[in-house]
Coordinates of C-alpha atoms in Angstrom, one line a residue:
M1 CA 99.3 87.3 136.8
T2 CA 100.3 83.9 135.3
P3 CA 101.5 83.6 131.7
S4 CA 98.2 82.6 130.5
T5 CA 96.1 85.3 132.3
P6 CA 94.6 87.7 130.0
L7 CA 95.0 91.5 130.1
R8 CA 92.0 91.5 132.6
L9 CA 90.1 94.7 133.8
P10 CA 89.6 94.4 137.4
A11 CA 87.0 92.1 138.7
R12 CA 83.4 93.4 138.3
S13 CA 80.8 93.8 140.9
V14 CA 77.8 91.6 140.3
C15 CA 75.6 94.8 140.1
E16 CA 77.6 96.0 137.1
D17 CA 75.9 95.8 133.9
Y18 CA 79.2 95.0 132.0
D19 CA 80.2 91.6 130.8
L20 CA 83.4 89.8 130.6
D21 CA 83.1 87.6 127.6
R22 CA 86.6 86.3 127.1
H23 CA 86.4 83.4 124.4
D24 CA 88.5 80.2 124.6
M25 CA 91.2 79.8 121.7
P26 CA 89.1 77.8 119.4
R27 CA 86.3 80.5 119.5
T28 CA 88.8 83.1 119.1
L29 CA 90.4 81.6 116.1
L30 CA 86.8 81.0 114.5
G31 CA 86.0 84.9 115.6
I32 CA 89.3 85.9 113.6
L33 CA 88.3 84.1 110.6
V34 CA 84.7 85.0 110.6
A35 CA 85.6 88.8 111.4
G36 CA 88.2 88.5 108.4
L37 CA 86.1 87.2 105.9
G38 CA 83.0 88.9 106.7
A39 CA 85.1 92.3 106.6
A40 CA 86.5 91.2 103.3
I41 CA 83.3 90.4 101.7
L42 CA 81.4 93.2 103.0
T43 CA 84.0 95.9 101.9
L44 CA 84.1 94.3 98.3
L45 CA 80.6 94.0 98.0
A46 CA 80.4 97.7 99.0
W47 CA 83.0 98.9 96.7
K48 CA 81.3 97.3 93.7
I49 CA 77.8 98.7 94.7
L50 CA 79.4 102.3 95.0
K51 CA 81.1 101.9 91.7
T52 CA 77.6 101.7 90.1
T53 CA 76.5 105.0 91.4
S54 CA 77.1 108.4 90.0
L55 CA 78.1 110.4 93.0
P56 CA 80.0 113.7 92.3
A57 CA 83.7 114.1 93.0
F58 CA 84.5 114.7 96.5
A59 CA 85.8 118.4 96.1
N60 CA 83.0 119.3 93.9
S61 CA 80.2 118.8 96.0
E62 CA 79.0 118.2 99.8
Q63 CA 77.0 115.4 98.8
T64 CA 79.6 112.8 99.1
K65 CA 80.8 114.2 102.5
A66 CA 77.2 114.2 103.7
L67 CA 76.7 110.5 102.8
A68 CA 80.0 109.5 104.4
T69 CA 78.7 111.4 107.8
A70 CA 75.5 109.7 107.5
G71 CA 77.1 106.4 107.3
A72 CA 79.3 107.2 110.1
V73 CA 76.4 108.2 112.3
I74 CA 74.7 104.8 111.5
I75 CA 77.7 102.8 112.2
V76 CA 78.6 104.7 115.6
A77 CA 74.9 104.7 116.7
V78 CA 74.1 101.1 116.1
A79 CA 77.6 99.9 117.4
S80 CA 77.0 102.0 120.5
G81 CA 73.5 100.6 121.1
C82 CA 74.9 97.1 121.0
A83 CA 77.3 98.1 123.6
A84 CA 74.9 100.1 126.0
L85 CA 72.2 97.5 125.8
G86 CA 74.3 94.4 126.4
H87 CA 74.9 91.4 124.0
K88 CA 74.4 88.6 126.3
R89 CA 71.6 87.1 128.4
R90 CA 69.2 88.0 125.5
T91 CA 68.0 85.9 122.7
R92 CA 70.3 84.1 120.5
P93 CA 69.4 86.0 117.4
Y94 CA 69.9 89.4 119.1
T95 CA 73.3 88.1 120.4
L96 CA 74.6 87.2 117.1
F97 CA 73.3 90.4 115.5
C98 CA 75.4 92.2 118.2
H99 CA 78.7 90.4 117.6
A100 CA 78.1 90.8 113.8
V101 CA 77.7 94.7 114.4
L102 CA 80.7 95.0 116.8
Y103 CA 82.8 92.6 114.5
L104 CA 82.2 94.5 111.3
S105 CA 81.9 97.9 112.4
P106 CA 85.5 98.6 111.7
A107 CA 85.1 97.4 108.3
A108 CA 81.9 99.6 108.0
L109 CA 83.8 102.6 109.1
V110 CA 86.3 102.1 106.4
I111 CA 83.7 101.9 103.7
T112 CA 82.1 105.2 104.7
T113 CA 85.1 107.2 105.6
L114 CA 87.1 106.0 102.5
G115 CA 85.0 103.9 100.2
I116 CA 82.3 106.7 99.9
P117 CA 84.6 109.6 99.1
L118 CA 86.6 107.6 96.6
S119 CA 83.5 106.0 95.0
A120 CA 83.7 108.3 91.9
T121 CA 87.4 107.8 91.0
R122 CA 89.4 104.7 90.3
L123 CA 92.5 105.9 91.8
Y124 CA 93.3 105.5 95.7
L125 CA 94.5 108.1 98.0
D126 CA 97.0 110.3 96.7
G127 CA 96.3 109.2 93.2
I128 CA 99.5 108.4 91.4
N129 CA 101.7 110.9 93.1
V130 CA 105.4 110.2 94.2
D131 CA 105.3 107.1 96.3
Q132 CA 101.8 105.9 95.1
G133 CA 103.4 105.7 91.6
F134 CA 105.8 103.0 92.8
R135 CA 103.2 101.2 94.7
T136 CA 100.7 101.2 91.8
Q137 CA 103.6 100.2 89.4
F138 CA 104.1 97.0 91.7
L139 CA 100.5 96.2 91.7
T140 CA 100.2 96.6 88.0
W141 CA 103.2 94.0 87.6
M142 CA 101.5 91.7 90.1
G143 CA 98.4 92.0 88.2
Y144 CA 100.2 91.0 85.2
T145 CA 102.1 87.9 86.5
S146 CA 102.0 85.7 89.6
H147 CA 105.8 85.4 89.8
L148 CA 107.1 87.7 92.5
S149 CA 109.8 89.7 91.3
D150 CA 111.3 93.3 91.3
M151 CA 108.6 96.0 90.2
N152 CA 111.0 97.6 87.7
Y153 CA 113.9 95.7 86.8
I154 CA 113.7 92.7 84.5
D155 CA 114.9 89.1 85.9
M156 CA 115.4 90.3 89.2
P157 CA 114.3 89.1 92.8
S158 CA 112.1 91.8 94.6
Y159 CA 113.7 93.9 97.2
Y160 CA 110.5 95.6 98.5
P161 CA 108.4 93.1 100.5
G162 CA 105.7 91.9 98.2
A163 CA 103.3 89.8 100.0
W164 CA 100.6 92.6 100.1
F165 CA 101.1 93.2 96.2
W166 CA 101.0 89.6 95.4
I167 CA 97.6 89.0 97.0
G168 CA 96.6 92.2 95.5
G169 CA 97.6 91.0 92.0
R170 CA 95.6 87.9 92.6
L171 CA 92.4 89.8 93.5
A172 CA 92.9 92.0 90.1
N173 CA 93.0 88.8 88.1
L174 CA 90.0 87.7 90.0
L175 CA 88.0 90.7 89.6
G176 CA 89.2 90.9 86.0
I177 CA 90.6 94.3 86.2
P178 CA 94.4 95.7 85.7
G179 CA 96.7 95.8 88.7
W180 CA 96.8 99.4 89.2
E181 CA 92.9 99.5 89.4
V182 CA 92.7 97.2 92.1
F183 CA 94.7 99.3 94.5
Q184 CA 91.5 101.1 95.7
P185 CA 89.6 98.0 96.5
W186 CA 92.5 96.1 97.7
A187 CA 93.4 98.8 100.1
L188 CA 90.0 99.2 101.4
I189 CA 89.7 95.4 102.0
S190 CA 92.9 95.1 103.7
L191 CA 92.1 98.1 106.2
A192 CA 88.8 96.9 106.8
T193 CA 89.8 93.3 107.3
A194 CA 92.7 94.1 109.7
G195 CA 90.3 96.5 111.8
S196 CA 87.6 93.8 112.1
I197 CA 90.1 91.1 113.2
L198 CA 91.4 93.3 115.9
V199 CA 87.8 92.9 117.7
P200 CA 88.2 89.1 118.4
V201 CA 91.9 89.3 119.1
W202 CA 91.2 92.2 121.6
Q203 CA 88.3 90.4 122.9
R204 CA 90.6 87.4 124.0
I205 CA 93.3 89.8 125.4
C206 CA 91.1 92.0 127.7
G207 CA 88.1 89.8 127.9
S208 CA 85.3 92.2 126.8
L209 CA 83.7 92.5 123.4
T210 CA 82.6 96.0 124.1
V211 CA 86.1 97.0 125.0
A212 CA 87.6 95.3 122.1
S213 CA 85.2 96.9 119.6
G214 CA 85.9 100.1 121.0
I215 CA 89.7 99.6 120.7
A216 CA 89.3 98.5 117.2
L217 CA 87.2 101.5 116.0
V218 CA 89.6 104.0 117.6
T219 CA 92.5 102.0 116.0
T220 CA 90.8 102.0 112.7
S221 CA 90.1 105.8 112.8
I222 CA 93.5 106.9 113.6
T223 CA 95.1 104.7 111.1
I224 CA 92.8 106.2 108.3
V225 CA 93.8 109.7 109.2
M226 CA 97.7 108.9 109.7
S227 CA 98.7 106.2 107.4
A228 CA 95.9 104.9 105.0
D229 CA 97.9 106.1 102.1
E230 CA 100.4 103.1 102.5
P231 CA 97.8 100.4 103.2
Y232 CA 100.3 97.6 103.6
A233 CA 101.9 99.4 106.4
A234 CA 98.9 100.7 107.9
I235 CA 97.6 97.0 108.6
I236 CA 100.7 96.2 110.5
T237 CA 100.5 99.4 112.4
M238 CA 96.8 98.4 113.5
G239 CA 98.3 95.2 115.2
V240 CA 101.2 96.8 117.0
P241 CA 99.4 97.2 120.5
A242 CA 98.1 93.8 120.5
A243 CA 101.6 92.4 119.6
T244 CA 103.2 94.4 122.4
V245 CA 100.9 92.6 125.0
M246 CA 101.4 89.3 123.3
M247 CA 105.5 89.7 123.7
R248 CA 105.2 89.3 127.4
R249 CA 103.0 86.4 127.2
A250 CA 104.9 84.8 124.6
L251 CA 108.2 85.2 126.6
T252 CA 106.7 83.8 129.6
G253 CA 105.5 80.6 128.2
N254 CA 101.8 81.1 126.7
L255 CA 101.8 78.9 123.5
W256 CA 99.1 80.6 121.7
S257 CA 100.7 84.2 122.4
L258 CA 104.2 82.7 121.1
I259 CA 102.5 81.3 117.7
G260 CA 100.5 84.6 117.2
L261 CA 103.7 86.9 117.9
T262 CA 105.6 84.6 115.5
L263 CA 102.8 84.8 112.7
Y264 CA 102.5 88.6 113.3
I265 CA 106.2 89.3 113.0
G266 CA 106.6 86.9 109.9
V267 CA 103.7 88.7 108.0
S268 CA 105.0 92.0 108.9
A269 CA 108.3 91.1 107.5
A270 CA 106.8 90.0 104.2
M271 CA 105.0 93.3 104.0
Y272 CA 106.9 96.2 105.6
T273 CA 110.3 95.7 107.1
L274 CA 110.7 98.9 109.3
F275 CA 107.8 98.1 111.6
T276 CA 108.9 94.4 111.7
A277 CA 112.3 95.9 112.8
V278 CA 111.0 98.0 115.6
V279 CA 108.7 95.3 116.8
A280 CA 111.4 92.7 116.7
L281 CA 113.7 95.0 118.8
S282 CA 110.9 95.5 121.2
V283 CA 110.8 91.8 121.7
C284 CA 114.6 91.5 121.9
V285 CA 114.5 94.3 124.7
M286 CA 111.7 92.3 126.4
A287 CA 113.4 89.0 126.4
A288 CA 116.5 90.7 127.8
L289 CA 114.5 92.2 130.7
F290 CA 112.9 88.9 131.7
A291 CA 115.9 86.9 131.3
V292 CA 118.1 89.5 133.5
V293 CA 115.6 91.3 135.7
F294 CA 112.4 89.7 136.1
D295 CA 112.6 85.9 135.7
H296 CA 116.4 85.4 136.1
S297 CA 116.1 82.4 133.6
I298 CA 117.3 81.7 130.1
K299 CA 113.9 80.4 128.9
P300 CA 112.7 83.7 127.6
L301 CA 115.8 84.0 125.4
L302 CA 115.1 80.3 124.1
R303 CA 111.6 81.4 123.2
L304 CA 113.1 84.8 121.6
L305 CA 114.9 82.2 119.3
I306 CA 111.8 80.4 118.6
I307 CA 109.9 83.5 117.5
G308 CA 112.9 84.7 115.5
A309 CA 113.4 81.3 113.7
G310 CA 109.5 81.0 112.9
S311 CA 108.9 84.5 111.7
A312 CA 112.1 84.4 109.6
L313 CA 110.7 81.2 107.8
I314 CA 107.5 82.9 107.2
A315 CA 109.4 86.0 105.8
S316 CA 111.6 83.7 103.8
T317 CA 108.7 83.2 101.2
V318 CA 109.3 86.6 100.3
W319 CA 112.9 87.3 101.0
A320 CA 114.7 84.2 100.1
P321 CA 115.4 85.0 96.3
Y322 CA 116.8 88.5 97.1
L323 CA 118.8 87.3 100.0
T324 CA 120.2 84.4 98.0
A325 CA 121.2 86.7 95.1
I326 CA 123.1 89.0 97.8
L327 CA 124.8 86.1 99.3
S328 CA 126.0 84.8 96.0
G329 CA 127.9 87.8 95.4
Q330 CA 125.8 89.6 92.8
P331 CA 126.8 93.4 92.6
H332 CA 124.5 95.8 94.4
S333 CA 124.5 99.5 95.0
G334 CA 122.9 102.8 94.6
A335 CA 119.7 102.0 96.5
T336 CA 118.7 105.0 99.0
A337 CA 115.6 103.8 100.8
M338 CA 116.9 105.4 104.1
H339 CA 118.0 108.8 102.7
Y340 CA 114.8 110.7 103.8
L341 CA 114.5 113.2 106.5
P342 CA 111.1 115.2 106.4
P343 CA 110.3 118.0 109.0
T344 CA 108.5 115.4 111.1
G345 CA 111.6 113.4 111.3
A346 CA 113.1 116.0 113.1
Q347 CA 110.5 116.1 115.7
V348 CA 109.5 113.5 118.7
P349 CA 105.9 112.8 118.3
M350 CA 103.7 113.9 121.4
P351 CA 100.3 113.1 120.5
M352 CA 99.3 113.4 124.2
L353 CA 99.6 117.0 124.0
Q354 CA 97.2 117.5 121.0
F355 CA 94.2 119.3 121.7
N356 CA 91.6 117.2 120.2
L357 CA 90.0 113.7 121.0
V358 CA 92.9 111.7 120.0
G359 CA 95.2 114.0 122.2
L360 CA 93.0 113.3 125.3
L361 CA 92.9 109.8 124.7
C362 CA 96.5 109.6 124.4
L363 CA 96.9 111.5 127.6
L364 CA 94.7 109.1 129.5
G365 CA 96.8 106.3 127.9
L366 CA 100.1 107.6 129.0
A367 CA 98.7 108.1 132.6
Y368 CA 97.5 104.5 132.6
L369 CA 100.7 102.9 131.4
I370 CA 102.5 104.8 134.1
V371 CA 100.1 104.3 137.0
R372 CA 99.3 100.5 136.1
I373 CA 103.1 99.7 135.6
A374 CA 102.8 96.8 138.1
D375 CA 100.6 94.8 135.7
P376 CA 102.9 92.8 133.4
D377 CA 100.8 93.4 130.3
V378 CA 100.7 97.0 130.8
R379 CA 104.4 97.1 131.5
S380 CA 105.2 95.1 128.2
M381 CA 103.1 98.0 126.4
L382 CA 105.2 100.7 128.0
I383 CA 108.4 99.0 127.5
A384 CA 107.7 98.8 123.7
Q385 CA 106.4 102.4 123.7
I386 CA 109.9 103.6 125.2
V387 CA 111.6 101.4 122.4
F388 CA 109.6 103.2 119.8
Y389 CA 110.5 106.4 121.1
G390 CA 114.1 105.3 121.3
W391 CA 114.1 104.3 117.5
I392 CA 112.8 107.8 116.7
V393 CA 115.6 109.6 118.5
T394 CA 118.2 107.3 117.4
S395 CA 117.1 107.9 113.8
M396 CA 117.8 111.5 114.2
I397 CA 121.4 110.7 115.6
V398 CA 122.0 108.2 112.8
S399 CA 121.4 110.9 110.4
L400 CA 125.0 112.1 111.0
S401 CA 126.1 109.1 109.3
G402 CA 124.3 109.9 105.8
K403 CA 121.2 107.9 106.3
T404 CA 118.2 107.5 108.8
L405 CA 116.1 104.9 110.6
L406 CA 113.0 106.5 109.0
G407 CA 111.7 107.4 112.7
F408 CA 109.1 109.6 111.4
R409 CA 107.2 106.7 110.2
L410 CA 106.6 105.7 113.7
D411 CA 104.2 108.4 114.3
A412 CA 101.0 106.2 113.7
I413 CA 102.6 103.4 116.2
I414 CA 103.2 105.8 118.9
T415 CA 99.7 107.5 118.7
I416 CA 97.9 104.1 118.4
Q417 CA 99.6 102.5 121.2
L418 CA 98.9 105.5 123.6
A419 CA 95.1 105.7 122.2
T420 CA 94.6 101.9 123.0
A421 CA 96.0 102.4 126.5
G422 CA 93.5 105.2 126.8
M423 CA 90.6 103.0 125.7
L424 CA 91.7 100.4 128.6
A425 CA 92.1 103.5 131.0
L426 CA 88.5 104.5 130.4
A427 CA 87.4 101.0 130.6
E428 CA 89.2 100.5 133.9
L429 CA 87.6 103.8 135.1
R430 CA 84.2 102.7 134.9
L431 CA 85.0 99.2 136.4
V432 CA 86.9 100.3 139.3
E433 CA 87.4 103.9 140.0
I434 CA 83.7 105.0 139.9
P435 CA 82.6 101.9 142.2
R436 CA 85.4 102.6 144.5
F437 CA 84.6 106.5 144.9
Y438 CA 81.1 106.5 144.4
P439 CA 79.8 103.1 145.8
A440 CA 76.1 104.1 145.0
V441 CA 76.5 103.6 141.4
T442 CA 76.9 99.8 142.1
R443 CA 73.3 99.6 142.5
P444 CA 71.9 97.9 139.3
A445 CA 69.9 100.4 138.0
T446 CA 72.4 103.3 138.6
A447 CA 75.3 101.1 137.3
T448 CA 73.5 100.7 134.0
T449 CA 72.7 104.4 133.8
V450 CA 76.4 105.2 134.2
T451 CA 77.4 102.8 131.6
R452 CA 74.8 104.0 129.1
V453 CA 75.8 107.5 129.7
M454 CA 79.6 106.6 129.2
V455 CA 79.0 104.9 126.1
A456 CA 76.8 107.8 124.8
I457 CA 79.6 110.3 125.6
L458 CA 82.3 108.2 123.9
A459 CA 79.9 107.7 120.9
I460 CA 79.4 111.3 120.3
A461 CA 83.0 112.0 120.8
G462 CA 83.7 109.2 118.4
L463 CA 81.2 110.4 115.8
S464 CA 82.7 113.9 116.0
Y465 CA 86.0 112.4 115.1
A466 CA 84.7 110.0 112.5
Q467 CA 83.0 112.4 110.5
Q468 CA 86.1 114.6 110.1
I469 CA 88.2 111.9 108.7
P470 CA 87.3 112.8 105.1
N471 CA 88.3 116.3 105.8
R472 CA 91.5 115.3 107.4
I473 CA 92.6 113.5 104.5
S474 CA 91.0 115.8 101.8
H475 CA 94.0 116.6 100.0
A476 CA 94.9 112.9 99.6
I477 CA 91.2 112.3 98.2
E478 CA 91.2 115.1 95.7
M479 CA 94.6 114.0 94.2
A480 CA 92.9 110.7 93.5
Y481 CA 90.3 112.6 91.5
T482 CA 92.5 115.0 89.8
D483 CA 95.2 112.6 88.7
T484 CA 94.5 110.9 85.2
D485 CA 94.1 107.3 85.7
G486 CA 95.2 104.3 83.5
Y487 CA 92.1 104.7 81.1
G488 CA 93.1 108.3 80.3
E489 CA 90.3 109.7 82.6
R490 CA 90.0 112.0 85.5
G491 CA 87.7 111.4 88.5
D492 CA 86.5 114.9 88.6
K493 CA 85.8 114.6 84.7
N494 CA 88.3 117.5 83.8
A495 CA 90.5 117.2 81.0
P496 CA 93.3 114.8 81.5
D497 CA 96.8 115.4 81.3
S498 CA 99.4 113.8 79.1
A499 CA 98.9 110.5 80.5
T500 CA 95.9 110.3 78.1
Y501 CA 98.6 109.4 75.4
Y502 CA 99.8 106.3 77.4
A503 CA 97.3 103.7 75.8
T504 CA 98.3 104.9 72.2
I505 CA 102.1 104.4 73.3
D506 CA 101.1 100.9 74.5
K507 CA 99.2 100.2 71.3
T508 CA 102.3 101.4 69.3
L509 CA 104.7 99.2 71.0
K510 CA 102.5 96.0 71.0
D511 CA 101.9 96.7 67.0
W512 CA 105.8 96.8 66.7
G513 CA 105.9 93.4 68.3
Y514 CA 106.7 94.0 71.8
E515 CA 105.3 92.2 74.8
P516 CA 105.1 94.5 78.1
G517 CA 106.6 91.8 80.7
E518 CA 109.3 91.2 78.3
T519 CA 110.1 94.7 77.0
V520 CA 112.7 96.9 78.7
V521 CA 112.0 100.7 78.4
L522 CA 114.0 103.6 79.4
T523 CA 111.7 106.4 80.1
D524 CA 111.2 109.1 83.0
E525 CA 107.5 108.8 82.6
Q526 CA 106.9 106.8 85.8
N527 CA 103.0 107.0 85.5
F528 CA 103.4 104.9 82.3
M529 CA 105.4 102.4 84.2
S530 CA 102.7 102.5 86.8
Y531 CA 99.7 101.6 84.3
Y532 CA 101.4 99.2 81.9
P533 CA 103.5 96.4 82.9
Y534 CA 106.6 97.1 81.0
R535 CA 110.2 96.5 82.6
G536 CA 112.0 99.7 83.2
F537 CA 115.9 100.0 82.5
Q538 CA 116.0 102.6 85.4
A539 CA 113.9 103.1 88.5
F540 CA 112.2 106.3 88.7
T541 CA 114.2 107.4 91.9
S542 CA 117.0 105.6 94.1
H543 CA 114.7 105.4 97.0
Y544 CA 112.5 102.5 95.7
A545 CA 115.3 101.0 93.6
N546 CA 116.5 97.7 94.0
P547 CA 120.1 97.4 95.3
L548 CA 120.6 94.7 92.6
G549 CA 119.7 97.3 89.8
E550 CA 122.9 99.4 90.8
F551 CA 120.8 102.4 90.2
D552 CA 123.8 104.9 90.7
K553 CA 125.7 103.0 87.8
R554 CA 122.6 102.9 85.5
N555 CA 122.5 106.8 85.9
D556 CA 125.9 107.0 84.9
A557 CA 125.4 104.8 81.9
V558 CA 122.3 106.6 81.0
E559 CA 124.2 110.0 81.0
H560 CA 126.9 108.5 79.0
L561 CA 124.6 107.3 76.4
A562 CA 123.0 110.9 76.2
S563 CA 126.8 112.1 75.9
T564 CA 127.7 109.7 73.4
S565 CA 124.7 110.6 71.3
W566 CA 126.1 114.1 70.6
T567 CA 129.9 113.5 70.7
A568 CA 129.8 110.3 68.6
P569 CA 126.3 109.5 67.3
K570 CA 127.7 106.6 65.0
N571 CA 128.9 104.8 68.2
F572 CA 125.5 105.1 70.0
N573 CA 124.2 101.6 69.2
R574 CA 127.3 100.1 70.2
S575 CA 127.2 101.9 73.5
I576 CA 123.8 100.5 74.0
D577 CA 124.8 97.0 73.0
D578 CA 127.9 97.1 75.6
L579 CA 125.8 98.2 78.7
P580 CA 126.3 95.4 81.4
W581 CA 122.5 95.1 81.9
R582 CA 120.0 94.2 79.6
A583 CA 119.7 97.2 77.3
P584 CA 116.7 99.1 76.5
D585 CA 114.4 97.9 73.8
V586 CA 112.6 101.2 73.6
F587 CA 113.2 104.8 74.6
I588 CA 110.4 107.3 75.5
F589 CA 111.3 110.9 75.6
R590 CA 109.6 114.3 75.8
G591 CA 110.3 115.8 72.4
Q592 CA 109.4 116.1 68.6
T593 CA 110.4 113.5 65.9
N594 CA 111.3 116.3 63.5
D595 CA 113.6 118.3 66.0
T596 CA 116.4 119.7 64.1
S597 CA 117.5 121.9 66.8
S598 CA 120.6 121.6 69.0
T599 CA 118.1 120.8 72.2
G600 CA 117.3 117.2 71.6
W601 CA 114.9 114.8 73.2
K602 CA 114.5 115.1 77.1
Y603 CA 115.2 112.4 79.8
D604 CA 114.7 113.7 83.5
L605 CA 117.6 112.1 85.5
A606 CA 116.8 111.6 89.2
E607 CA 119.4 112.2 91.7
D608 CA 119.6 111.7 95.5
I609 CA 120.3 114.9 97.2
Y610 CA 119.8 113.8 100.9
P611 CA 120.1 115.2 103.6
N612 CA 118.2 118.1 101.6
N613 CA 114.5 118.0 101.7
P614 CA 113.1 117.5 99.0
N615 CA 115.8 114.3 98.7
V616 CA 115.4 114.1 95.0
R617 CA 116.5 116.3 92.2
F618 CA 115.6 115.9 88.6
R619 CA 117.9 117.0 86.0
G620 CA 117.4 117.1 82.3
I621 CA 119.5 115.4 80.0
Y622 CA 119.1 115.4 76.2
F623 CA 119.7 112.9 73.5
N624 CA 120.6 113.9 70.0
P625 CA 117.7 112.7 67.5
Q626 CA 120.5 112.2 64.8
A627 CA 122.0 109.3 66.9
F628 CA 118.6 107.2 66.2
Q629 CA 118.8 107.3 62.4
G630 CA 117.7 103.8 61.2
W631 CA 115.5 103.5 64.4
R632 CA 111.7 103.1 64.0
T633 CA 110.3 106.3 65.8
Q634 CA 106.8 107.4 66.4
Q635 CA 105.4 110.7 67.7
V636 CA 102.6 110.1 70.2
G637 CA 101.3 113.4 71.8
P638 CA 104.3 115.3 73.3
F639 CA 106.5 112.0 73.4
V640 CA 108.8 110.3 71.2
V641 CA 108.8 106.6 71.0
A642 CA 112.0 105.1 69.6
S643 CA 112.8 101.4 69.0
K644 CA 115.8 99.9 67.8
L645 CA 113.8 97.8 65.3
P646 CA 114.4 98.7 61.7
M647 CA 112.1 101.2 59.9

């Protein structure tokens, strides 16, 4: 197989009703553009239409689930019909219709399985809980400004890769909605676009639109179930199998594969560093194997350098300010992004042993990777899969050093890689094994029947899985309805929690003359920071904190301020002025302005307690109200808002 040869299914018989329709590169690029734009526009329009409906909350009625299932049935039926009846050698309108259906079916699947269940709430999966709070805060900030900077700390470059959030902020501006509210449509658009782009990409790789659309639909379904809550990581996950095929081709001299892989790794680095690291490691291992074992040439290593330099240049659009700050010697400490080891992080994922459709597909994929190891592209996929498993096991061992490699997050990659191989195995079974062992099916009529039977079986199996997607992520959907949104409302129409007072706090601060993007607030109310673009003196936890923010030292400073408020209240203002960082302009506590007890106003201090799980402990510390004499204070619901401005 030459470097430019696609991952071909074995040559077909002239009697087989199966079309190899690999496009040349200009048509592939056009297909990627059309699929991406079409999916984005379709999803945005569907989202806006769904927001005009009055569907009930997901957990309160079966109506929403019924509509989602009906949508899945229609999508699978129409896509299967186009695949079974063929999409070539017919009228041009029919051919264009089939291409449109197969290219956009992943986007339609996202709309039915995620868009419809979330239609009656403004929040996305998991609502505003835990990690979604940080992600929402970043989107809120990016909706406020086009300057990419840290999601929390003022005047600081971003440590968290912000490309996805920056684009989301621009979409929020375009739609005229706040950043937090764009989370849902932007996540849907991202997943839909990535899924649809996979179709022309895999069509180029394997030479079959039918197989490519099948891979894209399977990938999209698994991604929604396993990692849709983190959409910027999910869209990188969806492209991993194709990237592992492009690795071999790029390293052996295929120019378009080299360009594609460079773009993929660069964009990945600008959105999610973990998956960038594992894919980059796979490329390095592959390059070493080609240089030492397969080609006995230095050329793969030179191409590796080109990929590395090109992708680093793309990533620098996001990473350059932070790296410059680090290299210039700015102090940094306290960030603990790699301090997390959940139960899944202590197990090696074995999706091929699950007793369900995905498990069966992964088992077929594993067999395919082993049996077809002589094929260079399949071998490339297998080597990458071994690297992924190696990363997971290494992460467990590295936990002894006080951190992990977050190996548990590779579960989705492992599953999608095997499932993709499983789809290739099914396609090869139809093209080679059946004609080989049952030659009678090579007759035109019989071959057509066999193809349609296989498509029907796969369609029914796919529908069975697709209609269960909302139920599989029901908890995440329900939290989107039970959490209070930025307008102080809940999607299920029940009474909101204390977040309903956030709008009053924001109005109070603006009445006092504070501008959100220029005001530093010390508060443990993460949701307030998620909905309003104020700058935080301290991040909510150390795991999403910017190292330049010195989370640990700020925690010590906050605790010192609390202690000073009791032991030397007259020195409290001086202690604030002496802080080595931009001091808080506003404090938001839980408490009462007329508190005369010895308890005071509460602030929850977040402490990293890794390797325990949960890995965060919140410890209440209290500020003495007497230390705020002369300050402007306001009672807002259960909150005390205090400003150094004179009364």
